[in-house]
CSV table of C-alpha atoms in Angstrom, one decimal:
chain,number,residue,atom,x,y,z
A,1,UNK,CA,87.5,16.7,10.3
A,2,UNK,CA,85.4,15.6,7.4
A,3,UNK,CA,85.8,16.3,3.6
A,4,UNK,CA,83.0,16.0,1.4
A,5,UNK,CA,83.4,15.4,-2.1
A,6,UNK,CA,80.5,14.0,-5.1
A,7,UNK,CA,80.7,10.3,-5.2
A,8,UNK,CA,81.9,9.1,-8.4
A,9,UNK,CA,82.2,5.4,-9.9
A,10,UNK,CA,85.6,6.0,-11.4
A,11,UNK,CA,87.1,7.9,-8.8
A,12,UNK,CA,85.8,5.6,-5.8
A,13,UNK,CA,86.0,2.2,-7.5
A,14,UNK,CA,88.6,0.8,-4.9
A,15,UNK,CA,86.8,2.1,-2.0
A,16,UNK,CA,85.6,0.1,0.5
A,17,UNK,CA,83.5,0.8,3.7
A,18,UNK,CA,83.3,-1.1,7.2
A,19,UNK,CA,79.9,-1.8,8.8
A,20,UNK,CA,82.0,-1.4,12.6
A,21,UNK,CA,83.0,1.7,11.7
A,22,UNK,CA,79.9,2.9,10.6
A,23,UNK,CA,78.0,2.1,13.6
A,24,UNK,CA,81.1,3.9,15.4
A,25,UNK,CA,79.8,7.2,13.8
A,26,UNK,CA,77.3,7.2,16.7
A,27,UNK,CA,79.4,5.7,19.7
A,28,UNK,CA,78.7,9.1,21.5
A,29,UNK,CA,75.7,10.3,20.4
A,30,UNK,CA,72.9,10.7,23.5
A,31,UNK,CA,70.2,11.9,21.2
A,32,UNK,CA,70.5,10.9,17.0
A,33,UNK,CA,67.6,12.4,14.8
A,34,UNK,CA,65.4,10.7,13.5
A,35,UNK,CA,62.4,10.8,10.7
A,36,UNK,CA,58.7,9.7,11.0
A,37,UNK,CA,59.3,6.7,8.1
A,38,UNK,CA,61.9,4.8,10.9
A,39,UNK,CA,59.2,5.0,13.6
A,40,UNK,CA,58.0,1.6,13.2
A,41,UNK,CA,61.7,0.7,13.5
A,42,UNK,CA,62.5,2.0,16.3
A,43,UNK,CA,59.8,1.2,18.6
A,44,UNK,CA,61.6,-1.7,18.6
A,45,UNK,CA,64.2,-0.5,21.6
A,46,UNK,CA,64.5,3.3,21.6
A,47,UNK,CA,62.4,6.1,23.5
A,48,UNK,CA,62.1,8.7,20.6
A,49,UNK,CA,61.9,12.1,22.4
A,50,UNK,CA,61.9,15.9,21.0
A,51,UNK,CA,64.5,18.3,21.9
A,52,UNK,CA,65.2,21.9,21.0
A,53,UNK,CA,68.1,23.3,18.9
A,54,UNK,CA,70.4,25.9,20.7
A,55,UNK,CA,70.5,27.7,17.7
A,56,UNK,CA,66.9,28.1,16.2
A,57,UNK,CA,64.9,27.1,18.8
A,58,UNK,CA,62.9,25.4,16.5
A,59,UNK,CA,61.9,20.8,17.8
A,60,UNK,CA,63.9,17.9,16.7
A,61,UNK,CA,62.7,14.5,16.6
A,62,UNK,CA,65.4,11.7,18.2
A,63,UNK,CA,66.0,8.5,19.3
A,64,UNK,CA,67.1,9.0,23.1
A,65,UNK,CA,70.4,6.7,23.5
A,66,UNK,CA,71.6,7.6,26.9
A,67,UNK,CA,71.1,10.1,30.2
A,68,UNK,CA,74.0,12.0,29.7
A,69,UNK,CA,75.9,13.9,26.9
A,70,UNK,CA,77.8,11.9,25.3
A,71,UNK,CA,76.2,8.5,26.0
A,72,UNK,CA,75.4,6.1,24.1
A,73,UNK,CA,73.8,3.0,26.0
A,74,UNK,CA,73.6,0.4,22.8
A,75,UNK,CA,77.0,0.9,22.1
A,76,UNK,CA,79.0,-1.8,24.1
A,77,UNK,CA,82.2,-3.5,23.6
A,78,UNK,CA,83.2,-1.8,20.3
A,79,UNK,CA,79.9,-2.6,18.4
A,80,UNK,CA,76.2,-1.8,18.5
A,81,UNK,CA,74.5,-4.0,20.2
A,82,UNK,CA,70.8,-2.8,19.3
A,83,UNK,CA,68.2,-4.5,16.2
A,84,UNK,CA,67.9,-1.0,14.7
A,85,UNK,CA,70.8,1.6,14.0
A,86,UNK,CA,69.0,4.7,13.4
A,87,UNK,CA,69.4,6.4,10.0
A,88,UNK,CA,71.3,9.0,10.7
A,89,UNK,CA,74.2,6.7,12.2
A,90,UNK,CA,73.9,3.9,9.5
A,91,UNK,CA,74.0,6.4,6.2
A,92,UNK,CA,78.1,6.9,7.1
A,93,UNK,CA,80.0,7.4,5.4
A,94,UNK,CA,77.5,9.4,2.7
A,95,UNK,CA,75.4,12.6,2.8
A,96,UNK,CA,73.2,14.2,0.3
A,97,UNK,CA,75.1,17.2,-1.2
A,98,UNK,CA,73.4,20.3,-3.3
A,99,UNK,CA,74.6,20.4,-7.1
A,100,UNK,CA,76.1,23.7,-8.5
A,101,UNK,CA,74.3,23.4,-11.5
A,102,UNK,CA,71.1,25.9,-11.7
A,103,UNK,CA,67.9,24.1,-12.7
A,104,UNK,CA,64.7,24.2,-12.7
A,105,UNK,CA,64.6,21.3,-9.7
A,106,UNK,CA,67.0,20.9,-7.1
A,107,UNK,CA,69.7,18.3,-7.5
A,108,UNK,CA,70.7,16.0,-5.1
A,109,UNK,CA,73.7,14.6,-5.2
A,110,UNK,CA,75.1,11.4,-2.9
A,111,UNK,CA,78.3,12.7,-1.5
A,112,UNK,CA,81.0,11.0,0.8
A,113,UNK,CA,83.4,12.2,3.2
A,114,UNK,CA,86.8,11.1,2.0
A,115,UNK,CA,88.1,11.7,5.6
A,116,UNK,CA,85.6,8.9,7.5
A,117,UNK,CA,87.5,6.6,9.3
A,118,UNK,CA,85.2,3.7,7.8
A,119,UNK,CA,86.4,3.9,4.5
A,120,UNK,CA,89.3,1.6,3.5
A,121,UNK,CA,90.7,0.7,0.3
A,122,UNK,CA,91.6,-2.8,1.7
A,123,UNK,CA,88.9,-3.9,4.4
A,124,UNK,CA,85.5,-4.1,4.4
A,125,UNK,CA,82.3,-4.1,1.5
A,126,UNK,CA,83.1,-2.5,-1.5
A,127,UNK,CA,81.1,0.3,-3.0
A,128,UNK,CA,81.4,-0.7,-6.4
A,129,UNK,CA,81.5,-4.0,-8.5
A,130,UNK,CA,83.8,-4.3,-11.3
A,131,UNK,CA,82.0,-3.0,-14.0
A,132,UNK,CA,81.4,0.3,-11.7
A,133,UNK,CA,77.8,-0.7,-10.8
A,134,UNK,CA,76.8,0.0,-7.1
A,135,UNK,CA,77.0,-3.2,-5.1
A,136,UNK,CA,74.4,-4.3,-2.6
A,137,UNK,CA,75.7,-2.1,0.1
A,138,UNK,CA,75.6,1.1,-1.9
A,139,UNK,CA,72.0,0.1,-3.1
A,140,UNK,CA,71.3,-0.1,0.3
A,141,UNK,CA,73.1,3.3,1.4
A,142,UNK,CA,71.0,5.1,-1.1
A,143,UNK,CA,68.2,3.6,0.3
A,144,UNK,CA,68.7,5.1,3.4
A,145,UNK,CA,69.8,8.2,2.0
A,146,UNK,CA,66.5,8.9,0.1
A,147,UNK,CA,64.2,8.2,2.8
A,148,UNK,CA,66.1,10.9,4.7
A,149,UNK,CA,65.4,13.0,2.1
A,150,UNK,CA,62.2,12.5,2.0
A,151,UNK,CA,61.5,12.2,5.5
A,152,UNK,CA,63.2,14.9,6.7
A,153,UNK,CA,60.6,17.5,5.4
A,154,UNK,CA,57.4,14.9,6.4
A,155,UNK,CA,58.7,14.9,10.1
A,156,UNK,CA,59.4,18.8,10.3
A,157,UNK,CA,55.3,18.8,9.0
A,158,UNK,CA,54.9,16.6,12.0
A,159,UNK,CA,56.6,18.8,14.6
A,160,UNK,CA,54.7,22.0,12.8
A,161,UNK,CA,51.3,20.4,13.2
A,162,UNK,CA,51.6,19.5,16.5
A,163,UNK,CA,53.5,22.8,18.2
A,164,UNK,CA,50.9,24.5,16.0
A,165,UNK,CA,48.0,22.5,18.4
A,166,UNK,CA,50.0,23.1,21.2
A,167,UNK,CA,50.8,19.5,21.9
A,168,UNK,CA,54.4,19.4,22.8
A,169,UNK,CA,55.3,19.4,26.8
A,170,UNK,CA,58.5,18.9,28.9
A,171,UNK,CA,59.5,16.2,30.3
A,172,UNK,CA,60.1,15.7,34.0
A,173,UNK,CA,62.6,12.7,34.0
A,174,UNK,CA,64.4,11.5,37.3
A,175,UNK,CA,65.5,8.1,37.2
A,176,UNK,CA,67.6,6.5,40.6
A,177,UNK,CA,70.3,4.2,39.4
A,178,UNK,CA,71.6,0.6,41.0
A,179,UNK,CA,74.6,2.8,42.5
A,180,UNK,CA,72.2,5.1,45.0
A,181,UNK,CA,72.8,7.9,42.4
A,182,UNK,CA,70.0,9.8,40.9
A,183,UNK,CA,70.0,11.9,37.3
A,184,UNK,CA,68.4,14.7,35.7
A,185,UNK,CA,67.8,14.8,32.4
A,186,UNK,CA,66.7,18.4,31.1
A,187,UNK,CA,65.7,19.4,27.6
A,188,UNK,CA,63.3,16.3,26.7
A,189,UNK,CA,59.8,17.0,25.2
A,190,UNK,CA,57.0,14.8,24.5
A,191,UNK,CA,53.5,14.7,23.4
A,192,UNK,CA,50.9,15.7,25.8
A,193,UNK,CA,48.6,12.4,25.9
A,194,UNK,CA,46.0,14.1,27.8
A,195,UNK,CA,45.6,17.0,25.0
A,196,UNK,CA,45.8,14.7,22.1
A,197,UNK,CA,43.0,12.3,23.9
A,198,UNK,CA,40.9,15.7,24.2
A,199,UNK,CA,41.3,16.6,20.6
A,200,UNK,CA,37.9,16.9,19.1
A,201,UNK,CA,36.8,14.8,15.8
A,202,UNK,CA,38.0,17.4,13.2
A,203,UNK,CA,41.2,17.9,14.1
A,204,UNK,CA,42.3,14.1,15.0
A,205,UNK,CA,40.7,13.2,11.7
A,206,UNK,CA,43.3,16.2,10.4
A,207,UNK,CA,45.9,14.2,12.0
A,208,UNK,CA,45.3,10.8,10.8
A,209,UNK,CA,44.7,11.9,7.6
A,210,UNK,CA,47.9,13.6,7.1
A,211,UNK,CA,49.7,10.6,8.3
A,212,UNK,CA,50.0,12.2,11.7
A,213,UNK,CA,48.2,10.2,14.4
A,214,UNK,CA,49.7,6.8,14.2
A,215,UNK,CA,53.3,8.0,14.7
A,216,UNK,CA,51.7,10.3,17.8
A,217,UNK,CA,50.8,7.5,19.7
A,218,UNK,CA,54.2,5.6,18.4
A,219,UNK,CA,56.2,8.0,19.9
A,220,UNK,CA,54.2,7.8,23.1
A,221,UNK,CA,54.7,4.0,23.2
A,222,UNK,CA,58.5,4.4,23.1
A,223,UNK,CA,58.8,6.2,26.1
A,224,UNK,CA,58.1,2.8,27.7
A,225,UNK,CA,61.8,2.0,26.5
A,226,UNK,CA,62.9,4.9,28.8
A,227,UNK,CA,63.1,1.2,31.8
A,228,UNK,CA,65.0,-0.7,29.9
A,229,UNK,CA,67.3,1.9,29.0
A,230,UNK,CA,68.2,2.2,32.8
A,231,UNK,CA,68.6,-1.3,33.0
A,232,UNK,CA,71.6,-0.8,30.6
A,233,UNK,CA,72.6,2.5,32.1
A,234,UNK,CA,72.7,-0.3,35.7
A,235,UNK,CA,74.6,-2.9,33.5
A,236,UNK,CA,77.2,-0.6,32.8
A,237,UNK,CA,77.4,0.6,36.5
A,238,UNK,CA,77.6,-2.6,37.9
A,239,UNK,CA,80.4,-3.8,35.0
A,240,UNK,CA,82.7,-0.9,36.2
A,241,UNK,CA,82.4,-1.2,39.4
Protein backbone atom coordinates (compact mmCIF):
# COMPACT_ATOMS: atom_id res chain seq x y z
CA UNK A 1 0.00 0.00 0.00
CA UNK A 2 1.57 3.34 -0.66
CA UNK A 3 0.33 6.85 0.30
CA UNK A 4 1.57 9.76 -1.39
CA UNK A 5 1.54 13.06 0.04
CA UNK A 6 3.76 16.63 -1.10
CA UNK A 7 6.95 16.70 0.72
CA UNK A 8 7.14 19.44 3.13
CA UNK A 9 10.16 20.76 5.34
CA UNK A 10 8.00 21.25 8.34
CA UNK A 11 5.93 18.40 8.20
CA UNK A 12 8.91 15.81 7.37
CA UNK A 13 11.61 17.38 9.47
CA UNK A 14 12.06 14.20 11.76
CA UNK A 15 11.98 11.92 8.84
CA UNK A 16 14.56 9.72 8.07
CA UNK A 17 15.18 7.26 5.17
CA UNK A 18 17.36 3.93 5.06
CA UNK A 19 19.68 3.31 2.06
CA UNK A 20 18.81 -0.95 2.81
CA UNK A 21 15.46 -0.34 2.44
CA UNK A 22 15.62 1.58 -0.46
CA UNK A 23 17.48 -0.78 -2.48
CA UNK A 24 14.77 -3.41 -1.07
CA UNK A 25 12.15 -1.39 -3.30
CA UNK A 26 13.57 -3.54 -6.12
CA UNK A 27 14.37 -7.02 -4.39
CA UNK A 28 11.84 -8.54 -6.97
CA UNK A 29 11.91 -6.69 -9.81
CA UNK A 30 13.17 -8.93 -13.16
CA UNK A 31 12.95 -5.94 -15.37
CA UNK A 32 13.25 -2.02 -13.73
CA UNK A 33 12.99 0.95 -16.35
CA UNK A 34 15.24 2.76 -17.16
CA UNK A 35 16.20 6.24 -19.12
CA UNK A 36 18.81 6.97 -21.90
CA UNK A 37 20.93 9.51 -19.31
CA UNK A 38 21.83 6.10 -16.92
CA UNK A 39 23.06 4.23 -19.95
CA UNK A 40 26.57 4.92 -19.42
CA UNK A 41 25.79 3.64 -15.92
CA UNK A 42 24.64 0.74 -16.45
CA UNK A 43 26.71 -0.76 -18.99
CA UNK A 44 28.59 -1.35 -16.16
CA UNK A 45 26.65 -4.85 -15.17
CA UNK A 46 23.17 -4.88 -16.57
CA UNK A 47 21.75 -6.17 -20.08
CA UNK A 48 19.28 -3.30 -20.83
CA UNK A 49 16.49 -4.91 -22.97
CA UNK A 50 13.00 -3.56 -24.30
CA UNK A 51 9.77 -5.05 -23.41
CA UNK A 52 6.17 -4.30 -24.14
CA UNK A 53 3.39 -3.05 -21.75
CA UNK A 54 0.29 -5.37 -21.43
CA UNK A 55 -1.68 -2.52 -21.35
CA UNK A 56 -0.67 -0.08 -24.27
CA UNK A 57 1.44 -2.10 -26.18
CA UNK A 58 3.57 0.63 -26.59
CA UNK A 59 8.23 -0.42 -25.71
CA UNK A 60 9.83 0.14 -22.45
CA UNK A 61 13.35 0.45 -21.94
CA UNK A 62 14.88 -1.78 -18.80
CA UNK A 63 17.62 -3.06 -17.12
CA UNK A 64 17.10 -7.02 -17.32
CA UNK A 65 17.77 -8.26 -13.45
CA UNK A 66 16.82 -11.92 -13.71
CA UNK A 67 15.21 -14.92 -16.03
CA UNK A 68 12.13 -15.20 -14.31
CA UNK A 69 9.31 -12.99 -12.86
CA UNK A 70 10.14 -11.90 -9.85
CA UNK A 71 13.88 -12.24 -9.89
CA UNK A 72 16.20 -10.19 -9.11
CA UNK A 73 19.89 -11.61 -9.49
CA UNK A 74 21.96 -8.50 -7.71
CA UNK A 75 19.93 -8.73 -4.85
CA UNK A 76 21.67 -11.21 -2.43
CA UNK A 77 21.82 -11.67 1.23
CA UNK A 78 19.45 -8.75 2.09
CA UNK A 79 21.43 -5.97 0.13
CA UNK A 80 22.35 -5.06 -3.51
CA UNK A 81 25.24 -6.37 -4.35
CA UNK A 82 25.61 -4.47 -7.85
CA UNK A 83 27.96 -0.81 -8.58
CA UNK A 84 24.80 0.77 -10.06
CA UNK A 85 21.10 0.73 -8.54
CA UNK A 86 19.03 1.82 -11.36
CA UNK A 87 17.04 4.99 -10.94
CA UNK A 88 13.90 3.82 -10.66
CA UNK A 89 14.87 1.64 -7.52
CA UNK A 90 17.23 4.26 -5.85
CA UNK A 91 14.55 7.41 -6.08
CA UNK A 92 12.42 5.45 -2.95
CA UNK A 93 10.98 6.60 -1.21
CA UNK A 94 9.98 9.88 -3.58
CA UNK A 95 8.05 10.37 -6.76
CA UNK A 96 7.35 13.44 -8.82
CA UNK A 97 3.68 14.36 -8.16
CA UNK A 98 1.41 16.85 -10.50
CA UNK A 99 0.34 20.21 -8.60
CA UNK A 100 -3.38 21.19 -8.38
CA UNK A 101 -2.65 24.56 -9.12
CA UNK A 102 -3.54 25.64 -12.90
CA UNK A 103 -0.67 27.45 -14.57
CA UNK A 104 0.59 28.29 -17.48
CA UNK A 105 3.57 25.40 -17.01
CA UNK A 106 3.19 22.24 -15.38
CA UNK A 107 4.30 21.87 -11.80
CA UNK A 108 6.20 19.25 -10.46
CA UNK A 109 6.11 18.55 -7.18
CA UNK A 110 8.69 15.91 -5.14
CA UNK A 111 6.18 13.73 -3.29
CA UNK A 112 6.84 10.82 -0.73
CA UNK A 113 4.96 7.92 0.17
CA UNK A 114 4.40 8.06 3.91
CA UNK A 115 3.64 4.32 3.80
CA UNK A 116 7.47 3.09 2.54
CA UNK A 117 8.93 0.88 4.72
CA UNK A 118 12.30 2.86 4.43
CA UNK A 119 11.29 5.77 6.18
CA UNK A 120 11.94 5.95 9.88
CA UNK A 121 11.82 8.56 12.33
CA UNK A 122 14.72 6.93 14.30
CA UNK A 123 17.16 5.11 11.88
CA UNK A 124 18.85 5.94 8.98
CA UNK A 125 19.81 9.66 6.95
CA UNK A 126 17.77 12.32 7.67
CA UNK A 127 15.94 14.31 4.95
CA UNK A 128 16.33 17.54 6.58
CA UNK A 129 18.99 19.48 8.63
CA UNK A 130 18.04 21.62 11.40
CA UNK A 131 17.29 24.67 9.90
CA UNK A 132 14.89 22.61 7.38
CA UNK A 133 17.41 22.69 4.45
CA UNK A 134 17.69 19.42 2.44
CA UNK A 135 20.57 17.39 3.58
CA UNK A 136 23.01 15.72 1.19
CA UNK A 137 20.80 12.76 0.69
CA UNK A 138 17.74 14.75 -0.33
CA UNK A 139 20.06 16.81 -2.73
CA UNK A 140 20.93 13.74 -4.01
CA UNK A 141 17.20 12.21 -4.28
CA UNK A 142 16.23 15.26 -6.31
CA UNK A 143 18.95 14.59 -8.38
CA UNK A 144 17.75 11.52 -9.35
CA UNK A 145 14.37 12.58 -9.45
CA UNK A 146 14.89 15.37 -12.12
CA UNK A 147 16.90 13.35 -14.50
CA UNK A 148 13.81 11.01 -14.47
CA UNK A 149 11.98 13.77 -15.41
CA UNK A 150 13.77 14.67 -17.90
CA UNK A 151 14.76 11.44 -19.23
CA UNK A 152 11.73 9.91 -19.26
CA UNK A 153 10.39 11.86 -22.32
CA UNK A 154 14.20 11.79 -24.22
CA UNK A 155 14.07 7.84 -23.93
CA UNK A 156 10.28 7.47 -25.23
CA UNK A 157 11.92 9.87 -28.39
CA UNK A 158 14.34 7.08 -28.48
CA UNK A 159 11.93 4.13 -28.59
CA UNK A 160 9.71 6.36 -31.22
CA UNK A 161 12.65 6.85 -33.63
CA UNK A 162 13.69 3.55 -33.69
CA UNK A 163 10.12 1.54 -33.93
CA UNK A 164 9.51 4.33 -36.42
CA UNK A 165 12.77 2.73 -38.59
CA UNK A 166 11.72 -0.48 -37.79
CA UNK A 167 14.70 -1.36 -35.70
CA UNK A 168 13.33 -3.23 -32.79
CA UNK A 169 13.35 -7.32 -32.95
CA UNK A 170 12.62 -10.16 -30.51
CA UNK A 171 14.73 -11.82 -28.76
CA UNK A 172 15.30 -15.52 -28.93
CA UNK A 173 17.00 -16.23 -25.46
CA UNK A 174 17.61 -19.94 -24.20
CA UNK A 175 20.10 -20.21 -21.66
CA UNK A 176 21.04 -24.02 -19.94
CA UNK A 177 21.79 -23.62 -16.29
CA UNK A 178 24.65 -25.50 -13.94
CA UNK A 179 21.55 -27.77 -12.74
CA UNK A 180 20.79 -29.51 -16.46
CA UNK A 181 17.72 -27.14 -16.54
CA UNK A 182 17.09 -24.96 -19.45
CA UNK A 183 14.82 -21.41 -19.51
CA UNK A 184 12.80 -19.47 -21.77
CA UNK A 185 12.63 -16.06 -21.52
CA UNK A 186 9.74 -14.54 -23.74
CA UNK A 187 8.92 -10.86 -24.25
CA UNK A 188 12.61 -9.37 -24.71
CA UNK A 189 13.35 -7.03 -27.63
CA UNK A 190 16.46 -5.64 -28.88
CA UNK A 191 17.97 -3.58 -31.60
CA UNK A 192 18.44 -5.20 -34.82
CA UNK A 193 22.38 -4.69 -35.37
CA UNK A 194 22.24 -5.84 -38.85
CA UNK A 195 19.48 -3.02 -39.82
CA UNK A 196 21.10 -0.34 -37.93
CA UNK A 197 24.67 -1.27 -39.66
CA UNK A 198 22.57 -1.00 -43.10
CA UNK A 199 21.18 2.39 -42.24
CA UNK A 200 22.23 4.75 -44.97
CA UNK A 201 24.26 8.15 -44.19
CA UNK A 202 21.06 10.40 -43.67
CA UNK A 203 19.34 8.68 -41.37
CA UNK A 204 22.42 7.50 -38.93
CA UNK A 205 23.56 11.09 -39.12
CA UNK A 206 19.52 11.68 -37.86
CA UNK A 207 20.37 9.45 -35.14
CA UNK A 208 23.57 10.70 -33.92
CA UNK A 209 22.49 13.97 -34.04
CA UNK A 210 19.52 13.58 -32.00
CA UNK A 211 21.55 11.90 -29.35
CA UNK A 212 20.41 8.61 -30.63
CA UNK A 213 23.29 6.43 -32.01
CA UNK A 214 25.62 6.17 -29.12
CA UNK A 215 23.02 4.80 -26.68
CA UNK A 216 22.05 2.25 -29.84
CA UNK A 217 25.16 0.58 -29.76
CA UNK A 218 25.21 0.99 -25.74
CA UNK A 219 22.41 -1.04 -25.39
CA UNK A 220 23.74 -3.62 -27.87
CA UNK A 221 26.95 -3.89 -25.70
CA UNK A 222 24.95 -4.78 -22.67
CA UNK A 223 23.55 -7.70 -23.84
CA UNK A 224 27.05 -9.13 -23.39
CA UNK A 225 26.09 -8.95 -19.56
CA UNK A 226 23.17 -11.47 -20.43
CA UNK A 227 26.76 -14.39 -19.37
CA UNK A 228 27.44 -13.10 -16.39
CA UNK A 229 24.00 -12.77 -15.36
CA UNK A 230 23.76 -16.72 -15.63
CA UNK A 231 26.78 -17.06 -13.82
CA UNK A 232 24.76 -15.50 -10.88
CA UNK A 233 21.52 -17.26 -11.79
CA UNK A 234 24.36 -20.71 -11.39
CA UNK A 235 25.67 -19.18 -8.08
CA UNK A 236 22.38 -19.17 -6.64
CA UNK A 237 21.67 -22.73 -7.88
CA UNK A 238 24.58 -24.20 -6.59
CA UNK A 239 24.10 -22.20 -2.95
CA UNK A 240 20.58 -23.87 -2.57
CA UNK A 241 21.43 -26.94 -3.51
Amino acid sequence: MSHFVALNPKQHQSLRVQPSKVAETGAAEQLIPVVLSEFNQLIIQYPIVFTKNAKSGQFVCSAMLGFEEGENLFWNEQQWNGLYIPAQVERHPFYIGQSDEKTEEDQHLVCLDTDSEALSETEGEPLFDENGQPTTLMADKQEILAMLLDGEPQTRSFIKALTSLDLLAPIALEISLADGSTRKVNGLYTIDEDKLSGLCGETVAMLHEKGFLAPAYTLLASHAHIYSLIERKNARIIKDD
